[in-house]
mmCIF file of C-alpha atoms in Angstrom:
data_model
loop_
_atom_site.group_PDB
_atom_site.id
_atom_site.type_symbol
_atom_site.label_atom_id
_atom_site.label_comp_id
_atom_site.label_asym_id
_atom_site.label_seq_id
_atom_site.Cartn_x
_atom_site.Cartn_y
_atom_site.Cartn_z
ATOM 1 C CA MET U 152 105.215 43.827 64.274
ATOM 2 C CA ASN U 153 106.063 46.232 61.436
ATOM 3 C CA ILE U 154 106.404 44.554 58.060
ATOM 4 C CA GLN U 155 109.062 47.115 57.186
ATOM 5 C CA PHE U 156 112.050 45.158 58.403
ATOM 6 C CA ALA U 157 114.813 46.729 60.499
ATOM 7 C CA LYS U 158 117.485 44.409 61.769
ATOM 8 C CA LEU U 159 119.714 42.056 61.588
ATOM 9 C CA LYS U 160 121.754 40.119 64.024
ATOM 10 C CA ASN U 161 124.880 38.757 62.475
ATOM 11 C CA VAL U 162 124.143 35.673 60.412
ATOM 12 C CA ALA U 163 126.794 33.018 60.888
ATOM 13 C CA ILE U 164 126.148 30.947 57.748
ATOM 14 C CA PHE U 165 128.218 31.457 54.631
ATOM 15 C CA LEU U 166 128.369 29.126 51.652
ATOM 16 C CA THR U 167 131.744 27.480 51.359
ATOM 17 C CA ALA U 168 133.612 28.214 48.142
ATOM 18 C CA ILE U 169 130.716 29.561 46.040
ATOM 19 C CA SER U 170 131.551 32.153 43.429
ATOM 20 C CA THR U 171 128.622 34.338 42.519
ATOM 21 C CA ALA U 172 127.848 34.570 38.831
ATOM 22 C CA SER U 173 127.073 37.943 37.299
ATOM 23 C CA ILE U 174 123.294 38.177 36.988
ATOM 24 C CA PRO U 175 121.970 41.593 35.913
ATOM 25 C CA SER U 176 120.416 43.499 38.880
ATOM 26 C CA MET U 177 120.639 40.363 41.087
ATOM 27 C CA THR U 178 124.371 40.123 41.905
ATOM 28 C CA TYR U 179 124.294 40.021 45.688
ATOM 29 C CA ALA U 180 127.432 38.448 47.138
ATOM 30 C CA ASP U 181 125.940 38.716 50.621
ATOM 31 C CA TRP U 182 123.339 36.012 49.875
ATOM 32 C CA SER U 183 124.570 32.458 50.421
ATOM 33 C CA ILE U 184 123.124 28.989 50.038
ATOM 34 C CA MET U 185 124.240 25.777 51.714
ATOM 35 C CA GLY U 186 123.077 22.287 50.773
ATOM 36 C CA PHE U 187 122.672 19.475 53.277
ATOM 37 C CA GLY U 188 123.109 16.585 50.872
ATOM 38 C CA THR U 189 120.729 13.634 50.808
ATOM 39 C CA PHE U 190 122.507 11.347 53.301
ATOM 40 C CA GLY U 191 122.927 8.837 50.477
ATOM 41 C CA GLY U 192 119.215 8.357 49.982
ATOM 42 C CA GLY U 193 118.408 10.664 47.084
ATOM 43 C CA ARG U 194 115.923 12.877 48.967
ATOM 44 C CA SER U 195 115.854 15.144 52.018
ATOM 45 C CA VAL U 196 113.143 17.597 53.039
ATOM 46 C CA ALA U 197 113.241 20.519 55.496
ATOM 47 C CA SER U 198 110.300 21.353 57.755
ATOM 48 C CA GLY U 199 111.355 23.826 60.464
ATOM 49 C CA ILE U 200 114.145 26.037 61.793
ATOM 50 C CA ASN U 201 114.752 27.802 65.118
ATOM 51 C CA ASP U 202 116.643 31.014 65.860
ATOM 52 C CA SER U 203 119.936 29.137 66.380
ATOM 53 C CA GLY U 204 119.683 27.765 62.871
ATOM 54 C CA GLN U 205 118.874 24.230 64.014
ATOM 55 C CA VAL U 206 116.953 22.591 61.183
ATOM 56 C CA VAL U 207 114.543 19.651 61.275
ATOM 57 C CA GLY U 208 113.031 17.581 58.513
ATOM 58 C CA TYR U 209 113.272 14.073 57.157
ATOM 59 C CA TYR U 210 115.401 12.066 54.735
ATOM 60 C CA PHE U 211 115.241 8.729 52.977
ATOM 61 C CA ASN U 212 117.308 6.225 54.967
ATOM 62 C CA VAL U 213 118.816 3.740 52.496
ATOM 63 C CA SER U 214 119.711 1.236 55.212
ATOM 64 C CA ASP U 215 116.057 0.405 55.937
ATOM 65 C CA ASN U 216 114.251 2.070 52.985
ATOM 66 C CA PHE U 217 112.182 4.325 55.232
ATOM 67 C CA TYR U 218 112.105 8.035 56.013
ATOM 68 C CA HIS U 219 113.718 9.203 59.255
ATOM 69 C CA GLY U 220 113.419 12.552 60.974
ATOM 70 C CA PHE U 221 116.601 14.562 61.529
ATOM 71 C CA ILE U 222 117.890 17.538 63.512
ATOM 72 C CA THR U 223 120.997 19.607 62.901
ATOM 73 C CA GLY U 224 123.236 21.586 65.196
ATOM 74 C CA PRO U 225 123.291 25.395 65.070
ATOM 75 C CA ASN U 226 123.447 26.904 61.574
ATOM 76 C CA GLY U 227 122.647 23.622 59.916
ATOM 77 C CA MET U 228 125.765 21.767 61.023
ATOM 78 C CA SER U 229 126.168 18.167 62.304
ATOM 79 C CA ILE U 230 123.062 16.288 61.213
ATOM 80 C CA THR U 231 121.616 13.689 63.617
ATOM 81 C CA ASP U 232 119.023 10.973 62.944
ATOM 82 C CA LEU U 233 116.165 11.317 65.463
ATOM 83 C CA GLY U 234 115.215 7.656 65.429
ATOM 84 C CA THR U 235 111.599 6.513 65.884
ATOM 85 C CA LEU U 236 109.013 5.695 68.554
ATOM 86 C CA GLY U 237 109.697 2.016 67.904
ATOM 87 C CA GLY U 238 108.430 1.619 64.346
ATOM 88 C CA THR U 239 110.288 1.863 61.084
ATOM 89 C CA TYR U 240 110.021 5.551 60.208
ATOM 90 C CA SER U 241 109.582 9.076 61.537
ATOM 91 C CA PHE U 242 108.930 12.593 60.222
ATOM 92 C CA ALA U 243 110.070 15.753 62.040
ATOM 93 C CA TYR U 244 108.021 18.898 61.424
ATOM 94 C CA GLY U 245 108.607 21.528 64.108
ATOM 95 C CA ILE U 246 111.318 22.782 66.459
ATOM 96 C CA ASN U 247 111.496 25.426 69.207
ATOM 97 C CA ASN U 248 114.442 27.483 70.424
ATOM 98 C CA SER U 249 115.580 24.869 72.936
ATOM 99 C CA GLY U 250 115.715 22.259 70.192
ATOM 100 C CA GLN U 251 112.618 20.296 71.217
ATOM 101 C CA VAL U 252 111.347 18.572 68.085
ATOM 102 C CA VAL U 253 107.853 17.358 67.199
ATOM 103 C CA GLY U 254 106.560 15.114 64.461
ATOM 104 C CA LEU U 255 105.036 11.688 64.016
ATOM 105 C CA SER U 256 106.169 8.058 64.073
ATOM 106 C CA PRO U 257 104.581 4.612 64.554
ATOM 107 C CA ILE U 258 105.177 2.985 67.931
ATOM 108 C CA SER U 259 105.769 -0.407 66.298
ATOM 109 C CA ASP U 260 106.106 -1.869 62.819
ATOM 110 C CA THR U 261 102.373 -2.587 62.682
ATOM 111 C CA SER U 262 100.908 0.312 64.684
ATOM 112 C CA PRO U 263 99.420 3.661 63.579
ATOM 113 C CA VAL U 264 101.488 6.833 63.777
ATOM 114 C CA HIS U 265 101.503 8.929 66.950
ATOM 115 C CA ALA U 266 102.638 12.482 67.617
ATOM 116 C CA PHE U 267 105.962 12.772 69.431
ATOM 117 C CA ILE U 268 108.050 15.343 71.282
ATOM 118 C CA THR U 269 111.752 15.203 72.091
ATOM 119 C CA SER U 270 113.821 16.719 74.866
ATOM 120 C CA PRO U 271 116.042 19.738 74.032
ATOM 121 C CA ASN U 272 118.368 19.296 71.065
ATOM 122 C CA GLY U 273 116.346 16.371 69.774
ATOM 123 C CA ILE U 274 117.281 13.955 72.552
ATOM 124 C CA GLY U 275 114.882 11.066 73.098
ATOM 125 C CA MET U 276 111.360 10.721 71.739
ATOM 126 C CA THR U 277 108.146 10.652 73.791
ATOM 127 C CA ASP U 278 104.741 9.487 72.536
ATOM 128 C CA LEU U 279 102.118 12.239 72.958
ATOM 129 C CA GLY U 280 99.205 9.846 72.627
ATOM 130 C CA THR U 281 95.882 10.685 70.975
ATOM 131 C CA LEU U 282 92.440 12.159 71.652
ATOM 132 C CA GLY U 283 91.027 8.657 71.899
ATOM 133 C CA GLY U 284 91.517 7.458 68.346
ATOM 134 C CA SER U 285 94.317 5.560 66.672
ATOM 135 C CA TYR U 286 96.331 8.272 64.909
ATOM 136 C CA SER U 287 97.962 11.592 65.776
ATOM 137 C CA GLY U 288 100.667 13.861 64.444
ATOM 138 C CA ALA U 289 102.429 17.016 65.677
ATOM 139 C CA TYR U 290 103.296 19.946 63.427
ATOM 140 C CA ASP U 291 104.592 22.798 65.581
ATOM 141 C CA ILE U 292 105.849 23.672 69.059
ATOM 142 C CA ASN U 293 106.454 26.947 70.892
ATOM 143 C CA ASP U 294 109.175 27.798 73.396
ATOM 144 C CA SER U 295 107.019 26.643 76.323
ATOM 145 C CA GLY U 296 106.775 23.229 74.742
ATOM 146 C CA GLN U 297 103.098 23.574 73.806
ATOM 147 C CA VAL U 298 102.530 21.288 70.837
ATOM 148 C CA VAL U 299 99.859 21.450 68.126
ATOM 149 C CA GLY U 300 98.785 19.046 65.419
ATOM 150 C CA PHE U 301 95.957 16.631 64.728
ATOM 151 C CA SER U 302 94.537 13.533 66.374
ATOM 152 C CA PHE U 303 91.768 11.117 65.603
ATOM 153 C CA THR U 304 89.064 10.958 68.249
ATOM 154 C CA ALA U 305 87.133 7.933 69.465
ATOM 155 C CA SER U 306 84.560 8.688 66.756
ATOM 156 C CA SER U 307 87.310 8.505 64.105
ATOM 157 C CA SER U 308 87.184 12.189 63.176
ATOM 158 C CA SER U 309 90.375 14.236 62.902
ATOM 159 C CA GLN U 310 90.621 17.187 65.277
ATOM 160 C CA ALA U 311 93.217 19.862 65.954
ATOM 161 C CA PHE U 312 94.869 19.691 69.373
ATOM 162 C CA ILE U 313 97.068 21.682 71.730
ATOM 163 C CA THR U 314 99.085 20.375 74.668
ATOM 164 C CA GLY U 315 100.291 21.992 77.850
ATOM 165 C CA PRO U 316 103.967 22.923 78.387
ATOM 166 C CA ASN U 317 106.472 20.260 77.353
ATOM 167 C CA GLY U 318 103.777 18.276 75.592
ATOM 168 C CA ILE U 319 101.842 17.386 78.754
ATOM 169 C CA GLY U 320 98.183 16.623 78.137
ATOM 170 C CA MET U 321 96.268 16.895 74.875
ATOM 171 C CA THR U 322 93.177 19.050 74.393
ATOM 172 C CA GLY U 323 90.970 19.036 71.298
ATOM 173 C CA LEU U 324 90.345 22.443 69.755
ATOM 174 C CA GLY U 325 87.062 21.600 68.064
ATOM 175 C CA THR U 326 86.155 22.748 64.558
ATOM 176 C CA LEU U 327 84.477 25.610 62.716
ATOM 177 C CA GLY U 328 81.303 23.551 62.622
ATOM 178 C CA GLY U 329 82.379 20.800 60.260
ATOM 179 C CA GLY U 330 83.708 17.344 60.954
ATOM 180 C CA GLN U 331 87.490 17.856 60.916
ATOM 181 C CA SER U 332 90.260 20.275 61.817
ATOM 182 C CA ILE U 333 94.056 20.337 61.980
ATOM 183 C CA ALA U 334 96.498 22.712 63.720
ATOM 184 C CA THR U 335 99.631 23.755 61.833
ATOM 185 C CA GLY U 336 101.242 26.565 63.839
ATOM 186 C CA ILE U 337 101.505 28.092 67.329
ATOM 187 C CA ASN U 338 103.142 31.221 68.747
ATOM 188 C CA SER U 339 104.557 32.074 72.161
ATOM 189 C CA SER U 340 101.176 33.042 73.654
ATOM 190 C CA GLY U 341 99.574 29.828 72.482
ATOM 191 C CA GLU U 342 97.583 31.340 69.620
ATOM 192 C CA VAL U 343 97.027 28.435 67.229
ATOM 193 C CA VAL U 344 96.396 28.472 63.485
ATOM 194 C CA GLY U 345 95.262 25.733 61.181
ATOM 195 C CA ASN U 346 92.442 24.594 58.955
ATOM 196 C CA SER U 347 88.954 23.296 59.572
ATOM 197 C CA PHE U 348 85.796 22.416 57.721
ATOM 198 C CA ASN U 349 82.934 24.795 58.442
ATOM 199 C CA LEU U 350 79.222 24.040 58.558
ATOM 200 C CA HIS U 351 79.142 23.986 54.751
ATOM 201 C CA ASP U 352 82.021 21.477 54.524
ATOM 202 C CA ILE U 353 84.324 24.159 53.115
ATOM 203 C CA ALA U 354 87.932 24.285 54.325
ATOM 204 C CA ARG U 355 88.819 27.547 56.057
ATOM 205 C CA ALA U 356 91.843 28.915 57.892
ATOM 206 C CA PHE U 357 91.377 29.567 61.607
ATOM 207 C CA ILE U 358 93.082 31.260 64.539
ATOM 208 C CA THR U 359 92.463 30.745 68.246
ATOM 209 C CA GLY U 360 92.997 32.968 71.233
ATOM 210 C CA PRO U 361 95.883 32.452 73.694
ATOM 211 C CA ASN U 362 96.415 28.845 74.797
ATOM 212 C CA GLY U 363 94.116 27.575 72.082
ATOM 213 C CA LYS U 364 90.935 29.147 73.438
ATOM 214 C CA GLY U 365 88.163 29.665 70.908
ATOM 215 C CA MET U 366 88.386 29.261 67.128
ATOM 216 C CA THR U 367 87.799 32.070 64.639
ATOM 217 C CA ASP U 368 87.418 31.769 60.869
ATOM 218 C CA LEU U 369 90.070 33.942 59.217
ATOM 219 C CA GLY U 370 87.945 34.426 56.122
ATOM 220 C CA THR U 371 89.293 34.501 52.575
ATOM 221 C CA LEU U 372 90.542 36.816 49.836
ATOM 222 C CA GLY U 373 87.116 36.623 48.252
ATOM 223 C CA GLY U 374 86.872 32.984 47.239
ATOM 224 C CA GLU U 375 85.437 30.066 49.186
ATOM 225 C CA GLN U 376 88.465 28.399 50.764
ATOM 226 C CA SER U 377 91.591 29.327 52.696
ATOM 227 C CA ARG U 378 94.424 27.554 54.527
ATOM 228 C CA ALA U 379 96.766 28.808 57.288
ATOM 229 C CA PHE U 380 100.261 27.441 57.859
ATOM 230 C CA ASP U 381 102.206 29.664 60.264
ATOM 231 C CA ILE U 382 101.884 32.441 62.842
ATOM 232 C CA ASN U 383 104.374 34.801 64.499
ATOM 233 C CA ASP U 384 104.423 36.219 68.015
ATOM 234 C CA SER U 385 102.285 39.244 67.132
ATOM 235 C CA GLY U 386 99.642 36.964 65.670
ATOM 236 C CA GLN U 387 100.297 37.623 61.990
ATOM 237 C CA VAL U 388 99.160 34.571 60.030
ATOM 238 C CA VAL U 389 100.227 33.345 56.591
ATOM 239 C CA GLY U 390 98.825 30.786 54.200
ATOM 240 C CA TYR U 391 96.815 30.879 51.009
ATOM 241 C CA SER U 392 93.282 31.658 49.910
ATOM 242 C CA TYR U 393 91.163 31.491 46.806
ATOM 243 C CA THR U 394 90.454 34.921 45.374
ATOM 244 C CA VAL U 395 87.297 36.614 44.089
ATOM 245 C CA GLY U 396 85.605 34.509 41.434
ATOM 246 C CA ASP U 397 88.634 32.222 41.319
ATOM 247 C CA ASN U 398 88.345 28.771 42.826
ATOM 248 C CA PHE U 399 91.088 27.271 40.682
ATOM 249 C CA PHE U 400 94.005 29.483 41.717
ATOM 250 C CA ASN U 401 95.164 30.495 45.175
ATOM 251 C CA HIS U 402 97.135 33.463 46.453
ATOM 252 C CA ALA U 403 99.421 33.811 49.450
ATOM 253 C CA PHE U 404 98.142 36.005 52.251
ATOM 254 C CA ILE U 405 99.349 37.706 55.406
ATOM 255 C CA THR U 406 97.102 39.036 58.164
ATOM 256 C CA GLY U 407 97.544 41.798 60.667
ATOM 257 C CA SER U 408 98.154 41.209 64.367
ATOM 258 C CA ASN U 409 95.997 38.504 65.964
ATOM 259 C CA GLY U 410 94.755 37.400 62.559
ATOM 260 C CA ILE U 411 92.902 40.650 61.802
ATOM 261 C CA GLY U 412 92.435 41.368 58.112
ATOM 262 C CA MET U 413 93.900 39.484 55.156
ATOM 263 C CA THR U 414 96.258 40.987 52.565
ATOM 264 C CA ASP U 415 96.899 39.381 49.182
ATOM 265 C CA LEU U 416 100.656 38.928 48.651
ATOM 266 C CA GLY U 417 100.192 38.369 44.944
ATOM 267 C CA THR U 418 102.495 36.275 42.775
ATOM 268 C CA LEU U 419 105.732 36.509 40.813
ATOM 269 C CA GLY U 420 103.837 37.329 37.642
ATOM 270 C CA GLY U 421 101.799 34.142 37.346
ATOM 271 C CA GLU U 422 98.501 32.961 38.773
ATOM 272 C CA GLN U 423 99.289 31.151 42.053
ATOM 273 C CA SER U 424 101.184 31.551 45.288
ATOM 274 C CA ARG U 425 101.357 30.026 48.756
ATOM 275 C CA ALA U 426 102.938 31.451 51.934
ATOM 276 C CA SER U 427 104.471 28.855 54.250
ATOM 277 C CA GLY U 428 106.463 30.649 56.940
ATOM 278 C CA ILE U 429 106.710 33.973 58.775
ATOM 279 C CA ASN U 430 109.122 35.356 61.365
ATOM 280 C CA ASP U 431 108.544 37.910 64.115
ATOM 281 C CA PHE U 432 109.575 40.772 61.803
ATOM 282 C CA GLY U 433 106.789 39.986 59.347
ATOM 283 C CA GLU U 434 109.055 38.493 56.699
ATOM 284 C CA VAL U 435 107.218 35.821 54.730
ATOM 285 C CA VAL U 436 108.523 32.973 52.566
ATOM 286 C CA GLY U 437 106.713 30.699 50.171
ATOM 287 C CA VAL U 438 106.342 29.704 46.540
ATOM 288 C CA ALA U 439 104.710 31.553 43.645
ATOM 289 C CA SER U 440 104.281 31.061 39.932
ATOM 290 C CA THR U 441 106.032 33.259 37.379
ATOM 291 C CA ALA U 442 104.613 34.629 34.144
ATOM 292 C CA THR U 443 105.976 31.558 32.340
ATOM 293 C CA GLY U 444 104.291 29.147 34.766
ATOM 294 C CA GLU U 445 107.416 28.158 36.724
ATOM 295 C CA ALA U 446 107.309 27.768 40.522
ATOM 296 C CA HIS U 447 109.833 30.039 42.270
ATOM 297 C CA SER U 448 110.466 30.646 45.951
ATOM 298 C CA PHE U 449 110.005 34.170 47.290
ATOM 299 C CA ILE U 450 110.562 36.308 50.347
ATOM 300 C CA PHE U 451 108.190 39.152 51.203
ATOM 301 C CA SER U 452 110.375 41.761 52.906
ATOM 302 C CA HIS U 453 111.244 45.443 52.619
ATOM 303 C CA GLY U 454 107.798 46.204 51.243
ATOM 304 C CA GLY U 455 107.783 43.822 48.303
ATOM 305 C CA ILE U 456 108.574 40.377 46.940
ATOM 306 C CA THR U 457 112.049 39.116 45.987
ATOM 307 C CA ASP U 458 112.415 36.065 43.740
ATOM 308 C CA LEU U 459 114.830 33.774 45.626
ATOM 309 C CA SER U 460 115.195 31.403 42.693
ATOM 310 C CA LEU U 461 116.923 34.150 40.661
ATOM 311 C CA LEU U 462 119.594 35.034 43.247
ATOM 312 C CA ALA U 463 123.104 34.779 41.824
ATOM 313 C CA PRO U 464 124.470 32.253 44.377
ATOM 314 C CA VAL U 465 121.406 30.037 43.891
ATOM 315 C CA ILE U 466 121.883 29.919 40.126
ATOM 316 C CA ALA U 467 125.657 29.570 40.362
ATOM 317 C CA ALA U 468 125.351 26.540 42.658
ATOM 318 C CA GLY U 469 122.920 24.809 40.319
ATOM 319 C CA TRP U 470 119.768 24.938 42.466
ATOM 320 C CA THR U 471 116.333 24.813 40.815
ATOM 321 C CA GLU U 472 112.727 24.288 41.956
ATOM 322 C CA LEU U 473 113.322 25.862 45.366
ATOM 323 C CA ASP U 474 110.472 25.332 47.857
ATOM 324 C CA ALA U 475 111.025 27.754 50.772
ATOM 325 C CA VAL U 476 109.068 26.625 53.840
ATOM 326 C CA SER U 477 110.284 28.556 56.905
ATOM 327 C CA ILE U 478 112.309 31.581 58.039
ATOM 328 C CA ASN U 479 113.760 32.371 61.464
ATOM 329 C CA ASN U 480 114.324 35.715 63.185
ATOM 330 C CA ASN U 481 117.859 35.930 61.784
ATOM 331 C CA GLY U 482 116.636 35.764 58.205
ATOM 332 C CA GLN U 483 117.773 32.174 57.624
ATOM 333 C CA ILE U 484 115.454 30.440 55.159
ATOM 334 C CA ILE U 485 115.084 26.683 54.790
ATOM 335 C CA GLY U 486 113.406 24.465 52.263
ATOM 336 C CA ALA U 487 114.194 21.870 49.638
ATOM 337 C CA GLY U 488 115.079 22.067 45.974
ATOM 338 C CA ASN U 489 116.534 20.205 43.053
ATOM 339 C CA HIS U 490 120.328 19.980 43.324
ATOM 340 C CA ASN U 491 122.532 17.638 41.308
ATOM 341 C CA GLY U 492 119.475 15.633 40.320
ATOM 342 C CA ASN U 493 118.211 15.085 43.877
ATOM 343 C CA GLU U 494 115.687 16.749 46.158
ATOM 344 C CA GLU U 495 117.898 18.288 48.828
ATOM 345 C CA VAL U 496 117.532 20.551 51.854
ATOM 346 C CA PHE U 497 118.985 24.051 51.597
ATOM 347 C CA LEU U 498 119.736 26.867 54.037
ATOM 348 C CA LEU U 499 119.612 30.273 52.358
ATOM 349 C CA SER U 500 120.982 33.233 54.312
ATOM 350 C CA TYR U 501 121.723 36.928 53.958
ATOM 351 C CA THR U 502 123.836 39.423 55.882
ATOM 352 C CA PRO U 503 122.847 42.702 57.584
ATOM 353 C CA ASP U 504 124.128 44.756 54.631
ATOM 354 C CA THR U 505 122.254 42.761 51.993
ATOM 355 C CA VAL U 506 120.719 45.009 49.354
ATOM 356 C CA PHE U 507 117.131 44.004 48.655
ATOM 357 C CA ASP U 508 115.521 44.774 45.312
ATOM 358 C CA PRO U 509 111.896 43.825 46.028
ATOM 359 C CA LYS U 510 109.292 44.027 43.308
ATOM 360 C CA PRO U 511 105.857 45.490 44.015
ATOM 361 C CA ILE U 512 103.146 42.975 44.843
ATOM 362 C CA TYR U 513 101.639 41.665 41.610
ATOM 363 C CA ILE U 514 98.012 40.604 41.715
ATOM 364 C CA PRO U 515 96.986 39.126 38.369
ATOM 365 C CA PRO U 516 93.582 39.936 36.895
ATOM 366 C CA VAL U 517 90.822 37.372 37.384
ATOM 367 C CA PRO U 518 90.672 35.290 34.184
ATOM 368 C CA GLU U 519 87.484 34.863 32.212
ATOM 369 C CA PRO U 520 85.674 31.591 33.117
ATOM 370 C CA GLU U 521 86.372 30.006 29.742
ATOM 371 C CA THR U 522 90.152 30.401 30.231
ATOM 372 C CA TYR U 523 90.394 28.422 33.479
ATOM 373 C CA LEU U 524 91.031 25.028 31.935
ATOM 374 C CA MET U 525 93.645 26.411 29.563
ATOM 375 C CA LEU U 526 95.500 28.076 32.429
ATOM 376 C CA LEU U 527 95.360 24.949 34.558
ATOM 377 C CA GLY U 528 96.927 22.911 31.793
ATOM 378 C CA GLY U 529 99.695 25.437 31.215
ATOM 379 C CA LEU U 530 100.789 26.021 34.808
ATOM 380 C CA GLY U 531 101.412 22.461 35.915
ATOM 381 C CA LEU U 532 101.754 23.684 39.500
ATOM 382 C CA ILE U 533 98.966 21.872 41.309
ATOM 383 C CA GLY U 534 101.114 18.865 42.139
ATOM 384 C CA TYR U 535 103.997 21.100 43.138
ATOM 385 C CA PHE U 536 101.944 23.069 45.642
ATOM 386 C CA ALA U 537 100.430 19.864 47.032
ATOM 387 C CA ARG U 538 103.921 18.723 48.060
ATOM 388 C CA ARG U 539 103.989 21.120 51.020
ATOM 389 C CA ARG U 540 104.325 19.033 54.203
ATOM 390 C CA LYS U 541 101.580 20.834 56.132
ATOM 391 C CA GLU U 542 99.044 20.997 53.329
ATOM 392 C CA ILE U 543 96.708 18.209 54.402
ATOM 393 C CA ALA U 544 93.483 17.982 52.428
ATOM 394 C CA ILE U 545 90.850 19.296 54.807
#
């Protein structure tokens, strides 16, 4: 689909009683941010959102000191605990437009975690099993109920999988020649993206054909490694890649349809970036470093990048360290950030008449080799980027 964005449907989320502070060139009253609270536990994390604005993620449950997956009603309202498969905790990672949720949970207090799927609107929880090993986890689901994630095999290697509609059956997707793979996203035609070791034990982003057939290396931005996190219905993929001569810093990327080509989305003036989510209009969200080494959330839309952390309502409400992870087709963005001293889920929205002021893509020059260690020490972003829920070390 065209990256130049022409829409929107009416967005039904508005922040209650927020007054927008006057920030030069960033005073947009039509942006709004809503916090979900922490359910009394001090931490909540968002993972996915559908086109109705139903949000899934996980929060720290103070009653049993474990994390529980949650689902909301439309537009982030009425939060519900998803329960578990029988063990003490659960994590929810993906949701489709009927409200079917996927994630992982142990089936007893002493058992390994298994991938699960729910019925529409998060009702019930069904064990998806494994590929013959002990562990599995689910990360995304399309509107047919095809689920993707990872599972250990009988030989104890981790392999990406896809299921049939409504989570029926589990098929391994293989690898790019190495020992492990993991699937992180799926679109309506069953094209799957994820990450796999290749023959040289280097982690690379991959895409499959419809219904998980075949596995193609997406390449890189010039460096050795890449990771893919999400895909839209035209097959545009987002993630991050090392750049030419630069195996310390990564840049967000977007591909063309069906994973063809890879475009560097640059940064917010710093050295690193990571793209986490994309909608069917080609809008991308993620996190990037600024010239001062801070990590700010961004949206790539209207031909450039907008710094979400500098929006007037965000600053006025006291949000910092935003980590945007997903965006739906109505332009609703979810993630987590620091709010009132806690890590809390947010829903950031804009209206059809929102005025964007995107900055051109900034691609920093490749530093000289002797400056790498100095830059690494100054950024302090490695741990921050590693926090992303789908970024498993393969």
